Amino acid sequence: MTNSLLYIRNLSKSIGSITPVKGISFELERGSCTALLGPNGAGKTTTLRMLAGLLSPSGGEIQYEGGGKSGRDWQKRIGYLPQYPKFYGWMTGMEYLIFSAKLSGLSGAQARKRSLEVLDTVGLREAAKRRIAGYSGGMKQRLGIAQSLVHEPSLIMLDEPVSALDPIGRREVMDLLSRLRGEVTILFSTHVLHDAEEVCDRMVVMVDGRIAEQGSWTELREKYRQPVLLLEVEPAAREEAWLRTLPGMPFVESADIRSRTAALAVRDLDQARNALMREMSDSRIRFQRIEAGTSSLEDMFMKVVGG
Ligand SMILES: Nc1ncnc2c1ncn2[C@@H]1O[C@H](COP(=O)(O)OP(=O)(O)O)[C@@H](O)[C@H]1O
Ligand SMILES: [Mg+2]
């Protein structure tokens, strides 16, 4: 890809006898927002730590566009927010940012100027002179994002930036990410599909150290789109027994049967609809609701993650 900021080829990491990352490859396009999505233990944090230069890979390569292969070259061009950031509670937000900016090599005057700019970006200008210990979860996380931006990196990597937040904090951070989109390349990890869908245009799904799926939302929606029939019957033993026979029917590809409801993935919607109506009429099934639709991204995620 000509417009890639970062290439990862066959990247792996072994720690003792375990291999949290088992050979993954993907690319990040300049200006894109990509979600690294996967359940706990998938290897997201290990991957991000390698990309941030905090952990050395056991195999494979990481290449930043124009940046050579040495971590030192590109570390200046990345901002990283760890999953469990630690702040010095006695510092003020402003002090913390100046401190971080100087660590990234900015001069005193530059550090001050950039700190004020990023405080504006994340909406913490008012709170700049307050001690971090008094910040809410959402404010701390926004300060963490400000810190990741202070040295004007081309890429920021955020490890589960909203997972530990209450709904208000989550909303603050999600809105901030939406605003940052397009201004800087973003890679952020999450185990929540919804979060990924809200701000990102692409996703890389990791399961058990491997990439289970990747692509843009449109590509994945298209790929996993499947007609489904949803059915709800009267709460009666006869109806419920009949529901349990549905997975064996020829028009059903896969079925999720609960006590009174069935979700049937089918190949041909019209054919399946007719067959189902015939079955219901022959067996005199008292239904409460029938619905035809298509599977959601949620179904896709469950399929990919479930293996
Ligand atoms: N330093 C370590 N020592 C032992 N096991 C580790 C270490 N780092 C990660 N792991 C294991 O590797 C797997 C992936 O971890 P992690 O990258 O944190 O996943 P995620 O961020 O997706 O939840 C987990 O099973 C975790 O317990
Ligand atoms: Mg993690």
Coordinates of C-alpha atoms and ligand atoms in Angstrom, one line a residue:
M1 CA 0.0 0.0 0.0
T2 CA 1.5 3.3 -1.0
N3 CA -0.2 5.4 1.6
S4 CA 0.7 3.2 4.6
L5 CA 2.2 4.7 7.7
L6 CA 3.0 1.4 9.3
Y7 CA 3.5 -2.1 8.1
I8 CA 3.6 -5.1 10.3
R9 CA 4.7 -8.5 8.9
N10 CA 4.4 -11.7 10.8
L11 CA 4.9 -10.1 14.1
S12 CA 5.1 -12.4 17.1
K13 CA 6.0 -12.4 20.7
S14 CA 6.8 -15.2 23.1
I15 CA 7.1 -14.8 26.8
G16 CA 8.5 -17.9 28.4
S17 CA 6.4 -20.8 27.2
I18 CA 3.5 -18.7 26.0
T19 CA 3.1 -16.9 22.7
P20 CA 0.5 -14.0 23.1
V21 CA 1.1 -12.9 19.5
K22 CA 1.5 -15.6 16.9
G23 CA 2.5 -14.0 13.6
I24 CA 0.2 -11.1 12.7
S25 CA 0.3 -8.8 9.6
F26 CA -1.5 -5.6 8.9
E27 CA -1.0 -2.1 7.6
L28 CA -2.2 1.3 8.8
E29 CA -3.0 3.8 6.2
R30 CA -2.0 7.4 6.9
G31 CA -5.0 9.4 8.4
S32 CA -7.0 6.3 9.1
C33 CA -8.6 5.2 12.3
T34 CA -8.3 1.5 13.0
A35 CA -9.8 -0.5 15.9
L36 CA -7.8 -3.4 17.2
L37 CA -10.7 -5.4 18.4
G38 CA -10.7 -8.6 20.4
P39 CA -11.7 -10.3 23.6
N40 CA -9.5 -10.1 26.8
G41 CA -6.4 -12.1 26.4
A42 CA -6.4 -11.8 22.6
G43 CA -2.9 -10.2 22.5
K44 CA -3.9 -6.5 21.9
T45 CA -1.8 -5.0 24.7
T46 CA 1.2 -7.1 23.8
T47 CA 0.9 -6.0 20.1
L48 CA 0.6 -2.3 21.0
R49 CA 3.5 -2.4 23.4
M50 CA 5.6 -3.9 20.6
L51 CA 4.4 -1.2 18.1
A52 CA 5.2 1.5 20.7
G53 CA 8.7 0.1 21.1
L54 CA 8.3 -0.9 24.7
L55 CA 8.6 -4.6 24.1
S56 CA 10.9 -6.2 21.6
P57 CA 9.3 -8.6 19.1
S58 CA 10.3 -12.3 19.0
G59 CA 9.8 -12.4 15.3
G60 CA 8.6 -10.5 12.2
E61 CA 9.0 -6.9 11.4
I62 CA 7.5 -3.5 12.2
Q63 CA 8.2 -0.8 9.7
Y64 CA 7.2 2.8 10.0
E65 CA 7.1 4.7 6.7
G66 CA 10.3 6.5 6.1
G67 CA 11.4 5.8 9.6
G68 CA 13.9 3.0 9.2
K69 CA 13.7 -0.1 11.4
S70 CA 15.2 1.2 14.6
G71 CA 12.7 2.0 17.4
R72 CA 14.5 5.3 18.2
D73 CA 13.7 6.7 14.7
W74 CA 10.0 6.3 15.0
Q75 CA 9.3 6.4 18.7
K76 CA 9.3 10.2 18.4
R77 CA 6.5 9.9 15.8
I78 CA 4.2 7.9 17.9
G79 CA 2.0 8.7 20.9
Y80 CA 1.0 5.9 23.2
L81 CA -1.5 5.7 26.0
P82 CA -1.2 2.5 28.0
Q83 CA -4.2 0.5 29.2
Y84 CA -3.6 1.4 32.8
P85 CA -1.9 4.8 32.7
K86 CA -0.3 6.1 35.9
F87 CA -0.4 9.7 36.7
Y88 CA 1.3 11.7 39.4
G89 CA -1.8 12.8 41.3
W90 CA 0.0 15.7 43.0
M91 CA 0.9 17.3 39.6
T92 CA -1.5 19.6 37.8
G93 CA -2.6 18.6 34.3
M94 CA -0.4 21.4 32.9
E95 CA 2.6 20.3 34.9
Y96 CA 2.1 16.7 33.8
L97 CA 2.0 17.7 30.1
I98 CA 5.0 19.9 30.3
F99 CA 6.9 17.1 32.0
S100 CA 5.8 14.6 29.3
A101 CA 6.6 17.1 26.5
K102 CA 10.1 17.6 27.9
L103 CA 10.6 13.8 28.1
S104 CA 9.8 13.7 24.4
G105 CA 12.6 16.2 23.7
L106 CA 10.7 19.5 23.5
S107 CA 12.4 22.6 24.8
G108 CA 10.8 24.4 27.8
A109 CA 9.1 27.1 25.6
Q110 CA 7.9 24.5 23.1
A111 CA 6.7 22.2 25.8
R112 CA 4.6 25.0 27.4
K113 CA 3.1 26.1 24.0
R114 CA 2.2 22.5 22.9
S115 CA 0.8 21.7 26.4
L116 CA -1.6 24.6 26.2
E117 CA -2.6 23.6 22.6
V118 CA -3.4 20.0 23.5
L119 CA -5.2 21.0 26.7
D120 CA -7.5 22.9 24.4
T121 CA -7.8 19.9 22.0
V122 CA -9.0 17.6 24.8
G123 CA -11.1 20.2 26.6
L124 CA -9.1 20.5 29.8
R125 CA -7.9 24.1 29.6
E126 CA -10.1 25.1 32.5
A127 CA -8.8 22.2 34.6
A128 CA -5.2 22.8 33.7
K129 CA -4.1 24.2 37.0
R130 CA -6.0 21.6 39.2
R131 CA -4.3 18.6 40.6
I132 CA -4.8 15.4 38.6
A133 CA -5.9 13.6 41.8
G134 CA -9.1 15.5 41.6
Y135 CA -9.9 14.6 38.0
S136 CA -12.7 12.3 37.0
G137 CA -11.9 9.1 35.1
G138 CA -12.9 10.7 31.8
M139 CA -10.7 13.7 32.5
K140 CA -7.7 11.5 33.4
Q141 CA -8.1 9.6 30.2
R142 CA -8.4 12.8 28.2
L143 CA -5.2 14.0 29.8
G144 CA -3.6 10.7 28.8
I145 CA -4.7 11.4 25.2
A146 CA -3.3 14.9 25.5
Q147 CA 0.0 13.4 26.6
S148 CA 0.0 11.1 23.6
L149 CA -0.4 14.1 21.3
V150 CA 1.9 16.6 22.9
H151 CA 5.0 16.0 20.7
E152 CA 2.9 16.1 17.5
P153 CA 3.2 12.4 16.5
S154 CA 1.9 11.0 13.2
L155 CA 0.3 8.1 14.9
I156 CA -1.4 7.6 18.3
M157 CA -2.0 4.3 19.8
L158 CA -4.5 4.0 22.7
D159 CA -4.9 0.8 24.6
E160 CA -8.6 0.4 25.6
P161 CA -9.1 4.1 26.2
V162 CA -12.7 3.8 27.3
S163 CA -13.0 0.3 28.9
A164 CA -12.5 1.4 32.5
L165 CA -14.8 4.5 32.2
D166 CA -18.3 5.2 33.4
P167 CA -20.9 6.1 30.7
I168 CA -20.1 9.9 31.0
G169 CA -16.4 9.5 30.8
R170 CA -16.8 7.1 27.9
R171 CA -18.9 9.6 26.0
E172 CA -16.3 12.4 26.6
V173 CA -13.5 10.2 25.3
M174 CA -15.5 8.8 22.3
D175 CA -16.4 12.4 21.3
L176 CA -12.7 13.4 21.6
L177 CA -11.6 10.5 19.4
S178 CA -14.2 11.4 16.8
R179 CA -12.8 14.9 16.7
L180 CA -9.2 13.7 16.4
R181 CA -10.1 11.4 13.5
G182 CA -8.5 12.5 10.3
E183 CA -6.1 14.9 12.2
V184 CA -3.8 12.1 13.3
T185 CA -3.6 8.4 12.4
I186 CA -5.3 6.4 15.2
L187 CA -5.0 2.8 16.4
F188 CA -7.0 2.0 19.4
S189 CA -7.8 -1.3 21.1
T190 CA -11.1 -2.3 22.5
H191 CA -13.1 -5.5 23.3
V192 CA -16.3 -3.7 22.5
L193 CA -17.5 -3.8 18.9
H194 CA -19.8 -0.8 19.4
D195 CA -16.8 1.4 20.4
A196 CA -14.9 0.3 17.3
E197 CA -17.8 0.9 15.1
E198 CA -18.5 4.4 16.4
V199 CA -15.2 6.0 15.6
C200 CA -13.2 3.8 13.3
D201 CA -13.4 3.0 9.6
R202 CA -11.3 -0.2 9.7
M203 CA -10.8 -3.0 12.1
V204 CA -8.4 -5.7 12.8
V205 CA -9.9 -8.5 14.9
M206 CA -7.5 -10.5 17.1
V207 CA -8.4 -13.8 18.7
D208 CA -5.9 -15.9 20.6
G209 CA -2.8 -14.1 19.2
R210 CA -3.9 -14.3 15.6
I211 CA -5.8 -12.0 13.2
A212 CA -9.2 -13.5 12.7
E213 CA -10.5 -10.9 10.4
Q214 CA -9.7 -7.4 9.1
G215 CA -11.1 -4.8 6.7
S216 CA -13.3 -1.8 6.5
W217 CA -16.8 -1.8 7.9
T218 CA -18.3 -1.9 4.5
E219 CA -16.2 -4.8 3.4
L220 CA -17.0 -6.8 6.5
R221 CA -20.7 -6.0 6.5
E222 CA -20.9 -7.2 2.9
K223 CA -18.8 -10.3 3.6
Y224 CA -20.9 -11.4 6.6
R225 CA -24.3 -10.2 5.5
Q226 CA -26.6 -13.2 5.7
P227 CA -30.4 -13.3 5.6
V228 CA -32.0 -14.3 8.9
L229 CA -35.5 -15.2 10.0
L230 CA -36.4 -14.4 13.6
L231 CA -39.3 -16.3 15.1
E232 CA -41.1 -16.1 18.4
V233 CA -43.8 -18.6 19.4
E234 CA -46.5 -18.9 22.2
P235 CA -45.0 -20.1 25.5
A236 CA -46.4 -23.7 25.2
A237 CA -44.6 -27.0 25.3
R238 CA -45.7 -28.0 21.8
E239 CA -44.5 -24.8 20.2
E240 CA -41.2 -25.0 22.1
A241 CA -40.6 -28.6 21.1
W242 CA -41.2 -27.6 17.5
L243 CA -38.7 -24.8 17.7
R244 CA -36.0 -27.3 18.7
T245 CA -36.6 -29.3 15.4
L246 CA -35.7 -26.2 13.3
P247 CA -31.9 -26.7 13.2
G248 CA -32.5 -30.0 11.3
M249 CA -34.5 -28.4 8.5
P250 CA -32.9 -28.2 5.1
F251 CA -33.4 -24.5 4.6
V252 CA -31.6 -23.6 7.9
E253 CA -27.9 -22.9 7.7
S254 CA -27.4 -22.2 11.4
A255 CA -29.8 -21.6 14.3
D256 CA -29.8 -20.1 17.7
I257 CA -32.7 -21.6 19.6
R258 CA -33.9 -20.1 22.9
S259 CA -37.0 -21.4 24.8
R260 CA -39.5 -19.3 22.8
T261 CA -37.4 -17.7 20.1
A262 CA -35.3 -18.9 17.1
A263 CA -32.9 -16.9 15.0
L264 CA -32.3 -18.8 11.8
A265 CA -29.5 -17.9 9.3
V266 CA -30.6 -19.0 5.9
R267 CA -29.2 -19.0 2.3
D268 CA -32.2 -18.0 0.2
L269 CA -34.6 -15.8 2.1
D270 CA -37.6 -16.3 -0.2
Q271 CA -37.3 -20.0 -0.3
A272 CA -36.7 -20.2 3.5
R273 CA -39.7 -17.9 4.2
N274 CA -42.0 -20.2 2.1
A275 CA -40.7 -23.3 3.7
L276 CA -41.0 -21.9 7.2
M277 CA -44.6 -20.8 6.6
R278 CA -45.5 -24.3 5.3
E279 CA -43.9 -25.9 8.3
M280 CA -45.8 -23.6 10.7
S281 CA -49.1 -24.1 9.0
D282 CA -48.7 -28.0 8.8
S283 CA -47.8 -28.1 12.5
R284 CA -50.4 -25.5 13.5
I285 CA -47.8 -23.5 15.3
R286 CA -49.1 -20.4 17.1
F287 CA -46.4 -17.8 16.5
Q288 CA -46.3 -14.4 18.1
R289 CA -43.9 -12.7 15.7
I290 CA -41.9 -13.5 12.6
E291 CA -39.3 -11.1 11.2
A292 CA -37.1 -11.3 8.2
G293 CA -33.8 -9.3 8.1
T294 CA -30.1 -9.6 7.8
S295 CA -27.4 -10.4 10.3
S296 CA -25.7 -7.6 12.1
L297 CA -22.0 -6.8 12.6
E298 CA -22.6 -8.1 16.1
D299 CA -23.4 -11.5 14.7
M300 CA -20.3 -11.3 12.6
F301 CA -18.2 -10.5 15.6
M302 CA -19.6 -13.4 17.6
K303 CA -18.9 -15.7 14.7
V304 CA -15.3 -14.5 14.3
V305 CA -14.5 -14.5 18.0
G306 CA -16.4 -17.7 18.7
G307 CA -14.1 -19.5 16.2
Ligands
LIG1 N1 4.4 -10.7 30.7 C1 3.5 -11.7 30.5 N2 3.7 -12.8 31.2 C2 2.9 -13.8 31.0 N3 1.8 -13.8 30.3 C3 1.5 -12.7 29.6 C4 2.4 -11.5 29.7 N4 1.9 -10.6 28.9 C5 0.8 -11.1 28.3 N5 0.5 -12.4 28.7 C6 -0.6 -13.2 28.3 O1 -0.7 -13.1 26.9 C7 -2.1 -13.1 26.6 C8 -2.4 -11.8 25.8 O2 -2.3 -10.7 26.7 P1 -2.6 -9.2 26.3 O3 -1.7 -8.8 25.2 O4 -2.6 -8.4 27.5 O5 -4.1 -9.4 25.7 P2 -5.3 -8.3 25.6 O6 -4.7 -6.9 25.7 O7 -5.9 -8.6 24.3 O8 -6.3 -8.6 26.7 C9 -2.9 -13.3 27.9 O9 -3.2 -14.6 28.0 C10 -1.9 -12.8 28.9 O10 -2.2 -13.4 30.1
MG2 MG -5.1 -5.4 27.0

